[in-house]
């Protein structure tokens, strides 16, 4: 694995990094103007960079097949390739569109954030590249704008119609806290994770197909529900309006019910964490999972089994599918100090009962 000096012939001038994230609760609410509660994880993406005298960008990534490690483009001439370098190009285009002046750079990327596990490896890449460019080119860019640059890259350049949660979590998250974010205003508060609990993250190993198109379909169904309800965003629908939602046709009824009840669960989970009430927070995790499974249809049978297995563990307060879904990881709220034992027990039972390979990602 080449060092920066070995790859580019001289040392890096700047390095920057960004973590992955796990969402505690508030799923598929971000593109509906709602609330989310993500936290950062220990795995990080690290970028080393040196400025060049021309406008070329040469990039090397340790995290892809040896044959596709090198990529190259020219600032001002970016064009989509449908490969990993589009996340980098998307960031340079987003920065230029906002009026920031860039120069060519050499970039080395290395990441421990797992790909495809629902833990925002793409946001970690976008934010770490934007951070490295911010310091190399002295850009007056704050952390919220930096998150918006990452989202633009993802939505407009890569073409994935995601919300703002991942980039905000990765850009603004701090260890030991969860980021309680209002995705409508981008106002946020950091909520300490109480000392009574510990987070466990386990990858189910399941990957459902057509993730991007399924995600886009859910998003379109929410937009149609808004049209039917006569509101701009599902955030504008109150819990007291649930009878109106239940009168909608399928699947709009279930999609909207998930989003509106999930927003409420985020608010209740924030209150439960602040009151150091892990039992209550855990119940909200289970309710969120059931809603993603039954109303939003983004779970999968092995993921449901993994949550079920976790729920019967004596040291577990709650568990749920985390991230966009269609496979991926679960997050468990466990008793403090029990995390690694819980993870080992749950993963072992899952492998024995479901013939699937579980990967413990946190702790
Ligand atoms: C993905 C998207 C986020 C969010 C989640 C679901 O992670 O990138 O914007 O919509 O799915 O909560």
Short mmCIF file of C-alpha atoms and ligand atoms in Angstrom, two decimals:
data_model
loop_
_atom_site.label_atom_id
_atom_site.label_comp_id
_atom_site.label_asym_id
_atom_site.label_seq_id
_atom_site.Cartn_x
_atom_site.Cartn_y
_atom_site.Cartn_z
CA UNK A 1 0.00 0.00 0.00
CA UNK A 2 1.81 3.12 -1.21
CA UNK A 3 2.47 6.09 1.04
CA UNK A 4 1.77 9.56 -0.34
CA UNK A 5 5.48 10.09 -1.01
CA UNK A 6 5.80 6.77 -2.83
CA UNK A 7 2.74 7.48 -4.95
CA UNK A 8 3.36 11.11 -5.85
CA UNK A 9 7.09 11.58 -5.37
CA UNK A 10 6.93 14.22 -2.60
CA UNK A 11 5.25 14.47 0.80
CA UNK A 12 1.63 15.56 1.40
CA UNK A 13 1.04 19.15 2.54
CA UNK A 14 -2.33 18.67 4.21
CA UNK A 15 -4.34 15.84 5.68
CA UNK A 16 -7.97 15.72 6.75
CA UNK A 17 -10.41 13.05 7.78
CA UNK A 18 -14.10 12.42 8.44
CA UNK A 19 -15.96 9.62 10.25
CA UNK A 20 -18.80 7.34 9.18
CA UNK A 21 -22.12 7.68 10.99
CA UNK A 22 -24.79 5.48 12.52
CA UNK A 23 -28.31 6.84 12.73
CA UNK A 24 -29.88 6.23 16.15
CA UNK A 25 -33.40 7.09 15.03
CA UNK A 26 -35.21 9.23 12.43
CA UNK A 27 -35.06 7.22 9.21
CA UNK A 28 -36.30 8.50 5.84
CA UNK A 29 -37.36 11.70 7.56
CA UNK A 30 -34.56 13.93 6.23
CA UNK A 31 -35.95 14.38 2.70
CA UNK A 32 -39.33 15.10 4.32
CA UNK A 33 -38.07 18.10 6.29
CA UNK A 34 -38.11 16.11 9.53
CA UNK A 35 -35.86 15.21 12.47
CA UNK A 36 -32.89 12.82 12.67
CA UNK A 37 -30.51 11.69 15.41
CA UNK A 38 -27.25 10.31 13.99
CA UNK A 39 -23.94 9.78 15.80
CA UNK A 40 -20.43 9.35 14.41
CA UNK A 41 -18.62 6.00 14.54
CA UNK A 42 -14.88 5.39 15.11
CA UNK A 43 -14.20 4.37 11.47
CA UNK A 44 -12.85 7.22 9.36
CA UNK A 45 -11.86 8.21 5.85
CA UNK A 46 -8.50 9.97 5.62
CA UNK A 47 -7.34 12.18 2.78
CA UNK A 48 -3.78 13.44 2.20
CA UNK A 49 -3.25 16.17 -0.32
CA UNK A 50 -0.62 18.35 -2.00
CA UNK A 51 -1.30 21.31 -4.29
CA UNK A 52 -0.11 21.18 -7.88
CA UNK A 53 0.98 23.98 -10.19
CA UNK A 54 -1.59 23.02 -12.86
CA UNK A 55 -5.32 22.19 -12.79
CA UNK A 56 -4.94 18.42 -12.80
CA UNK A 57 -6.30 16.27 -9.99
CA UNK A 58 -4.62 12.92 -9.52
CA UNK A 59 -6.34 10.62 -7.02
CA UNK A 60 -5.35 7.30 -5.53
CA UNK A 61 -7.62 5.22 -3.30
CA UNK A 62 -6.55 2.30 -1.12
CA UNK A 63 -10.12 1.04 -0.89
CA UNK A 64 -10.81 -0.26 -4.38
CA UNK A 65 -9.53 -3.05 -6.59
CA UNK A 66 -5.84 -2.56 -7.47
CA UNK A 67 -6.74 -2.01 -11.14
CA UNK A 68 -9.02 0.96 -10.34
CA UNK A 69 -6.94 2.73 -7.71
CA UNK A 70 -5.76 5.61 -9.87
CA UNK A 71 -8.04 8.27 -11.34
CA UNK A 72 -7.44 11.65 -12.89
CA UNK A 73 -9.44 14.69 -13.99
CA UNK A 74 -8.99 18.41 -14.62
CA UNK A 75 -10.59 21.13 -12.50
CA UNK A 76 -13.23 22.76 -14.69
CA UNK A 77 -13.55 19.71 -16.94
CA UNK A 78 -15.13 17.23 -14.52
CA UNK A 79 -17.50 14.70 -16.05
CA UNK A 80 -19.24 11.68 -14.47
CA UNK A 81 -17.50 8.31 -14.83
CA UNK A 82 -19.91 6.21 -12.70
CA UNK A 83 -16.96 5.18 -10.51
CA UNK A 84 -15.79 6.20 -7.02
CA UNK A 85 -13.94 9.26 -8.33
CA UNK A 86 -17.31 10.90 -9.04
CA UNK A 87 -17.59 11.67 -5.30
CA UNK A 88 -14.32 13.60 -5.57
CA UNK A 89 -15.28 15.33 -8.83
CA UNK A 90 -18.72 16.14 -7.38
CA UNK A 91 -17.04 17.97 -4.50
CA UNK A 92 -14.78 20.05 -6.76
CA UNK A 93 -17.74 20.97 -8.98
CA UNK A 94 -19.89 21.88 -5.95
CA UNK A 95 -17.13 24.10 -4.55
CA UNK A 96 -16.57 25.87 -7.88
CA UNK A 97 -20.32 26.46 -8.31
CA UNK A 98 -20.29 28.20 -4.94
CA UNK A 99 -17.55 30.48 -6.19
CA UNK A 100 -14.54 28.91 -4.47
CA UNK A 101 -11.27 29.00 -6.42
CA UNK A 102 -9.50 25.63 -6.63
CA UNK A 103 -6.15 24.50 -7.95
CA UNK A 104 -5.03 21.06 -9.10
CA UNK A 105 -4.07 18.60 -6.36
CA UNK A 106 -2.66 15.15 -5.71
CA UNK A 107 -4.90 13.17 -3.36
CA UNK A 108 -4.45 9.93 -1.47
CA UNK A 109 -7.56 8.35 0.09
CA UNK A 110 -7.72 5.58 2.66
CA UNK A 111 -10.79 4.56 4.65
CA UNK A 112 -11.89 2.21 7.40
CA UNK A 113 -15.58 3.07 6.93
CA UNK A 114 -17.15 -0.10 5.48
CA UNK A 115 -18.73 0.29 2.03
CA UNK A 116 -22.37 -0.69 1.57
CA UNK A 117 -23.12 -1.22 5.27
CA UNK A 118 -25.39 1.83 5.60
CA UNK A 119 -22.78 3.81 7.56
CA UNK A 120 -22.24 6.69 5.10
CA UNK A 121 -18.95 5.83 3.50
CA UNK A 122 -19.85 8.19 0.65
CA UNK A 123 -20.53 11.15 2.97
CA UNK A 124 -17.24 10.42 4.78
CA UNK A 125 -15.44 10.56 1.44
CA UNK A 126 -17.15 13.79 0.33
CA UNK A 127 -16.60 15.54 3.65
CA UNK A 128 -12.97 14.45 4.05
CA UNK A 129 -12.12 15.60 0.50
CA UNK A 130 -13.92 18.93 1.06
CA UNK A 131 -12.06 19.40 4.38
CA UNK A 132 -8.71 18.71 2.74
CA UNK A 133 -9.46 21.18 -0.08
CA UNK A 134 -10.69 23.73 2.47
CA UNK A 135 -7.36 23.75 4.23
CA UNK A 136 -5.18 23.43 1.10
CA UNK A 137 -6.94 26.26 -0.73
CA UNK A 138 -7.85 28.37 2.33
CA UNK A 139 -11.57 28.29 1.65
CA UNK A 140 -13.86 30.24 4.01
CA UNK A 141 -16.31 27.38 4.26
CA UNK A 142 -18.09 26.50 7.53
CA UNK A 143 -19.08 22.97 8.54
CA UNK A 144 -22.73 23.35 7.52
CA UNK A 145 -21.83 24.66 4.06
CA UNK A 146 -19.29 21.87 3.80
CA UNK A 147 -22.10 19.35 4.42
CA UNK A 148 -24.15 21.04 1.69
CA UNK A 149 -21.22 20.70 -0.72
CA UNK A 150 -21.15 16.95 0.00
CA UNK A 151 -24.91 16.63 -0.50
CA UNK A 152 -24.73 18.49 -3.82
CA UNK A 153 -21.99 16.12 -5.00
CA UNK A 154 -24.11 13.11 -4.04
CA UNK A 155 -27.43 14.41 -5.46
CA UNK A 156 -26.39 16.32 -8.56
CA UNK A 157 -23.12 14.74 -9.66
CA UNK A 158 -23.37 11.12 -8.51
CA UNK A 159 -27.15 11.16 -8.92
CA UNK A 160 -28.32 9.62 -5.62
CA UNK A 161 -31.42 11.53 -4.37
CA UNK A 162 -30.50 11.46 -0.66
CA UNK A 163 -31.28 13.93 2.12
CA UNK A 164 -28.83 15.99 4.21
CA UNK A 165 -28.53 13.73 7.28
CA UNK A 166 -25.34 11.86 6.39
CA UNK A 167 -23.22 14.85 5.41
CA UNK A 168 -24.40 16.88 8.41
CA UNK A 169 -23.70 13.97 10.78
CA UNK A 170 -20.24 13.42 9.34
CA UNK A 171 -19.36 17.13 9.21
CA UNK A 172 -20.76 18.18 12.61
CA UNK A 173 -20.82 15.03 14.74
CA UNK A 174 -18.67 14.81 17.85
CA UNK A 175 -17.69 11.72 19.88
CA UNK A 176 -19.97 10.84 22.78
CA UNK A 177 -22.92 12.80 21.41
CA UNK A 178 -25.72 12.36 18.89
CA UNK A 179 -26.62 15.15 16.50
CA UNK A 180 -30.28 16.12 16.92
CA UNK A 181 -30.90 17.82 13.59
CA UNK A 182 -33.92 19.61 12.18
CA UNK A 183 -33.40 18.93 8.47
CA UNK A 184 -35.77 21.74 7.53
CA UNK A 185 -33.83 24.55 9.19
CA UNK A 186 -30.48 22.74 9.63
CA UNK A 187 -30.64 23.83 13.26
CA UNK A 188 -28.98 21.24 15.50
CA UNK A 189 -28.17 20.38 19.11
CA UNK A 190 -25.66 17.84 20.38
CA UNK A 191 -27.31 15.36 22.74
CA UNK A 192 -24.89 13.50 25.03
CA UNK A 193 -25.17 9.72 24.83
CA UNK A 194 -25.86 8.90 28.50
CA UNK A 195 -23.21 6.93 30.42
CA UNK A 196 -25.75 4.17 31.08
CA UNK A 197 -25.69 3.02 27.44
CA UNK A 198 -23.34 1.89 24.71
CA UNK A 199 -23.94 1.64 20.97
CA UNK A 200 -23.39 -1.60 19.07
CA UNK A 201 -23.47 -1.78 15.27
CA UNK A 202 -23.70 -5.08 13.41
CA UNK A 203 -23.78 -5.50 9.63
CA UNK A 204 -26.38 -8.10 8.64
CA UNK A 205 -24.45 -8.99 5.48
CA UNK A 206 -27.70 -8.59 3.52
CA UNK A 207 -27.69 -6.37 0.43
CA UNK A 208 -30.99 -5.91 -1.36
CA UNK A 209 -30.84 -5.07 -5.06
CA UNK A 210 -31.95 -1.79 -6.69
CA UNK A 211 -31.18 0.26 -3.58
CA UNK A 212 -30.97 3.62 -5.38
CA UNK A 213 -34.15 3.14 -7.39
CA UNK A 214 -36.06 1.78 -4.37
CA UNK A 215 -34.93 4.81 -2.37
CA UNK A 216 -36.07 7.14 -5.15
CA UNK A 217 -39.43 5.35 -5.25
CA UNK A 218 -39.95 5.91 -1.50
CA UNK A 219 -39.09 9.54 -1.94
CA UNK A 220 -41.56 9.93 -4.83
CA UNK A 221 -44.27 8.20 -2.77
CA UNK A 222 -43.74 10.73 0.04
CA UNK A 223 -44.07 13.55 -2.49
CA UNK A 224 -47.29 12.06 -3.79
CA UNK A 225 -48.62 11.72 -0.20
CA UNK A 226 -47.88 15.44 0.30
CA UNK A 227 -49.80 16.30 -2.84
CA UNK A 228 -52.77 14.21 -1.69
CA UNK A 229 -52.66 15.81 1.77
CA UNK A 230 -52.20 19.33 0.42
CA UNK A 231 -48.94 20.02 2.32
CA UNK A 232 -45.48 21.04 1.14
CA UNK A 233 -43.63 18.42 3.22
CA UNK A 234 -44.65 15.54 5.51
CA UNK A 235 -43.05 17.54 8.30
CA UNK A 236 -46.15 19.75 8.05
CA UNK A 237 -48.42 16.87 9.08
CA UNK A 238 -49.08 16.51 12.82
CA UNK A 239 -49.71 13.30 14.78
CA UNK A 240 -53.30 14.55 15.24
CA UNK A 241 -53.65 14.34 11.44
CA UNK A 242 -53.05 10.56 11.44
CA UNK A 243 -56.72 9.83 10.54
CA UNK A 244 -56.22 11.86 7.34
CA UNK A 245 -53.11 9.82 6.54
CA UNK A 246 -54.90 6.56 7.21
CA UNK A 247 -57.57 7.56 4.70
CA UNK A 248 -54.97 7.72 1.89
CA UNK A 249 -54.63 4.91 -0.64
CA UNK A 250 -51.88 2.29 -0.39
CA UNK A 251 -48.92 2.61 -0.24
CA UNK A 252 -49.08 6.36 0.46
CA UNK A 253 -50.90 5.77 3.71
CA UNK A 254 -48.17 3.55 5.16
CA UNK A 255 -45.30 5.62 3.79
CA UNK A 256 -46.66 8.84 5.28
CA UNK A 257 -47.55 7.15 8.57
CA UNK A 258 -43.96 5.95 8.93
CA UNK A 259 -42.52 9.42 8.37
CA UNK A 260 -44.94 11.26 10.66
CA UNK A 261 -44.66 8.76 13.52
CA UNK A 262 -40.87 8.54 13.06
CA UNK A 263 -40.52 12.30 13.50
CA UNK A 264 -42.43 11.98 16.77
CA UNK A 265 -40.20 9.09 17.87
CA UNK A 266 -37.09 11.21 17.30
CA UNK A 267 -38.43 13.90 19.63
CA UNK A 268 -39.31 11.28 22.24
CA UNK A 269 -35.93 9.58 21.92
CA UNK A 270 -34.10 12.87 22.46
CA UNK A 271 -36.19 13.40 25.62
CA UNK A 272 -35.48 9.83 26.79
CA UNK A 273 -31.72 10.18 26.29
CA UNK A 274 -31.72 13.51 28.08
CA UNK A 275 -33.65 11.95 30.97
CA UNK A 276 -31.20 9.01 30.99
CA UNK A 277 -34.09 6.61 30.37
CA UNK A 278 -32.53 3.88 28.20
CA UNK A 279 -35.58 1.63 28.57
CA UNK A 280 -37.80 4.23 26.92
CA UNK A 281 -35.21 5.02 24.22
CA UNK A 282 -34.93 1.29 23.49
CA UNK A 283 -38.71 0.91 23.07
CA UNK A 284 -38.59 3.73 20.53
CA UNK A 285 -35.85 1.86 18.64
CA UNK A 286 -38.09 -1.22 18.40
CA UNK A 287 -41.08 0.86 17.30
CA UNK A 288 -38.96 2.55 14.65
CA UNK A 289 -37.80 -0.80 13.33
CA UNK A 290 -41.37 -2.12 13.12
CA UNK A 291 -42.40 1.00 11.23
CA UNK A 292 -39.53 0.65 8.73
CA UNK A 293 -40.42 -3.02 8.27
CA UNK A 294 -44.21 -2.79 8.05
CA UNK A 295 -44.97 0.72 6.81
CA UNK A 296 -41.90 1.77 4.85
CA UNK A 297 -40.94 -1.70 3.52
CA UNK A 298 -37.19 -1.13 3.68
CA UNK A 299 -36.17 -4.06 5.88
CA UNK A 300 -35.44 -7.67 4.92
CA UNK A 301 -36.23 -10.94 6.78
CA UNK A 302 -32.65 -11.58 8.00
CA UNK A 303 -32.41 -7.99 9.30
CA UNK A 304 -35.71 -8.49 11.17
CA UNK A 305 -34.29 -11.71 12.62
CA UNK A 306 -31.14 -9.91 13.73
CA UNK A 307 -33.20 -7.26 15.57
CA UNK A 308 -35.33 -10.03 17.10
CA UNK A 309 -32.24 -11.90 18.33
CA UNK A 310 -30.84 -8.69 19.82
CA UNK A 311 -34.15 -7.99 21.55
CA UNK A 312 -33.94 -11.22 23.56
CA UNK A 313 -30.47 -10.38 24.94
CA UNK A 314 -30.49 -9.42 28.62
CA UNK A 315 -28.21 -6.42 28.11
CA UNK A 316 -30.12 -4.87 25.20
CA UNK A 317 -32.56 -1.96 25.58
CA UNK A 318 -33.48 -1.64 21.92
CA UNK A 319 -32.39 -2.37 18.35
CA UNK A 320 -33.32 -1.31 14.83
CA UNK A 321 -32.27 -1.22 11.21
CA UNK A 322 -30.13 1.89 10.67
CA UNK A 323 -29.61 3.97 7.52
CA UNK A 324 -31.50 3.76 4.25
CA UNK A 325 -32.24 0.05 4.63
CA UNK A 326 -32.69 -2.60 1.91
CA UNK A 327 -30.20 -4.62 3.99
CA UNK A 328 -27.24 -3.11 5.82
CA UNK A 329 -26.64 -2.72 9.55
CA UNK A 330 -28.57 -2.64 12.80
CA UNK A 331 -27.86 -0.35 15.75
CA UNK A 332 -28.32 -1.71 19.27
CA UNK A 333 -28.71 0.32 22.43
CA UNK A 334 -26.91 -1.83 25.00
CA UNK A 335 -26.12 -1.54 28.68
CA UNK A 336 -22.85 0.36 29.15
CA UNK A 337 -19.88 -1.97 29.45
CA UNK A 338 -21.65 -4.91 27.80
CA UNK A 339 -21.21 -3.87 24.14
CA UNK A 340 -18.59 -6.31 22.96
CA UNK A 341 -20.21 -9.27 24.72
CA UNK A 342 -23.66 -8.35 23.36
CA UNK A 343 -22.22 -8.02 19.86
CA UNK A 344 -20.51 -11.42 20.03
CA UNK A 345 -23.61 -13.18 21.39
CA UNK A 346 -25.99 -11.62 18.85
CA UNK A 347 -23.67 -12.19 15.89
CA UNK A 348 -23.12 -15.82 16.85
CA UNK A 349 -26.84 -16.61 17.20
CA UNK A 350 -27.59 -14.84 13.91
CA UNK A 351 -25.00 -16.88 12.06
CA UNK A 352 -26.28 -20.11 13.59
CA UNK A 353 -29.98 -19.39 13.04
CA UNK A 354 -29.98 -17.43 9.78
CA UNK A 355 -26.97 -18.84 7.93
CA UNK A 356 -25.82 -15.29 7.23
CA UNK A 357 -22.50 -13.73 8.09
CA UNK A 358 -22.70 -10.90 10.63
CA UNK A 359 -19.88 -8.37 10.97
CA UNK A 360 -19.52 -6.49 14.24
CA UNK A 361 -18.58 -2.89 13.34
CA UNK A 362 -18.96 -1.17 16.73
CA UNK A 363 -17.52 -1.59 19.33
C1 LIG B 1 -29.58 7.30 3.41
C2 LIG B 1 -29.58 8.74 2.91
C3 LIG B 1 -30.00 9.70 4.01
C4 LIG B 1 -31.31 9.23 4.67
C5 LIG B 1 -31.24 7.76 5.04
C6 LIG B 1 -32.56 7.23 5.56
O1 LIG B 1 -28.59 7.14 4.37
O2 LIG B 1 -28.30 9.10 2.45
O3 LIG B 1 -30.14 10.99 3.48
O4 LIG B 1 -32.42 9.50 3.85
O5 LIG B 1 -30.85 6.95 3.94
O6 LIG B 1 -32.85 7.81 6.77
#
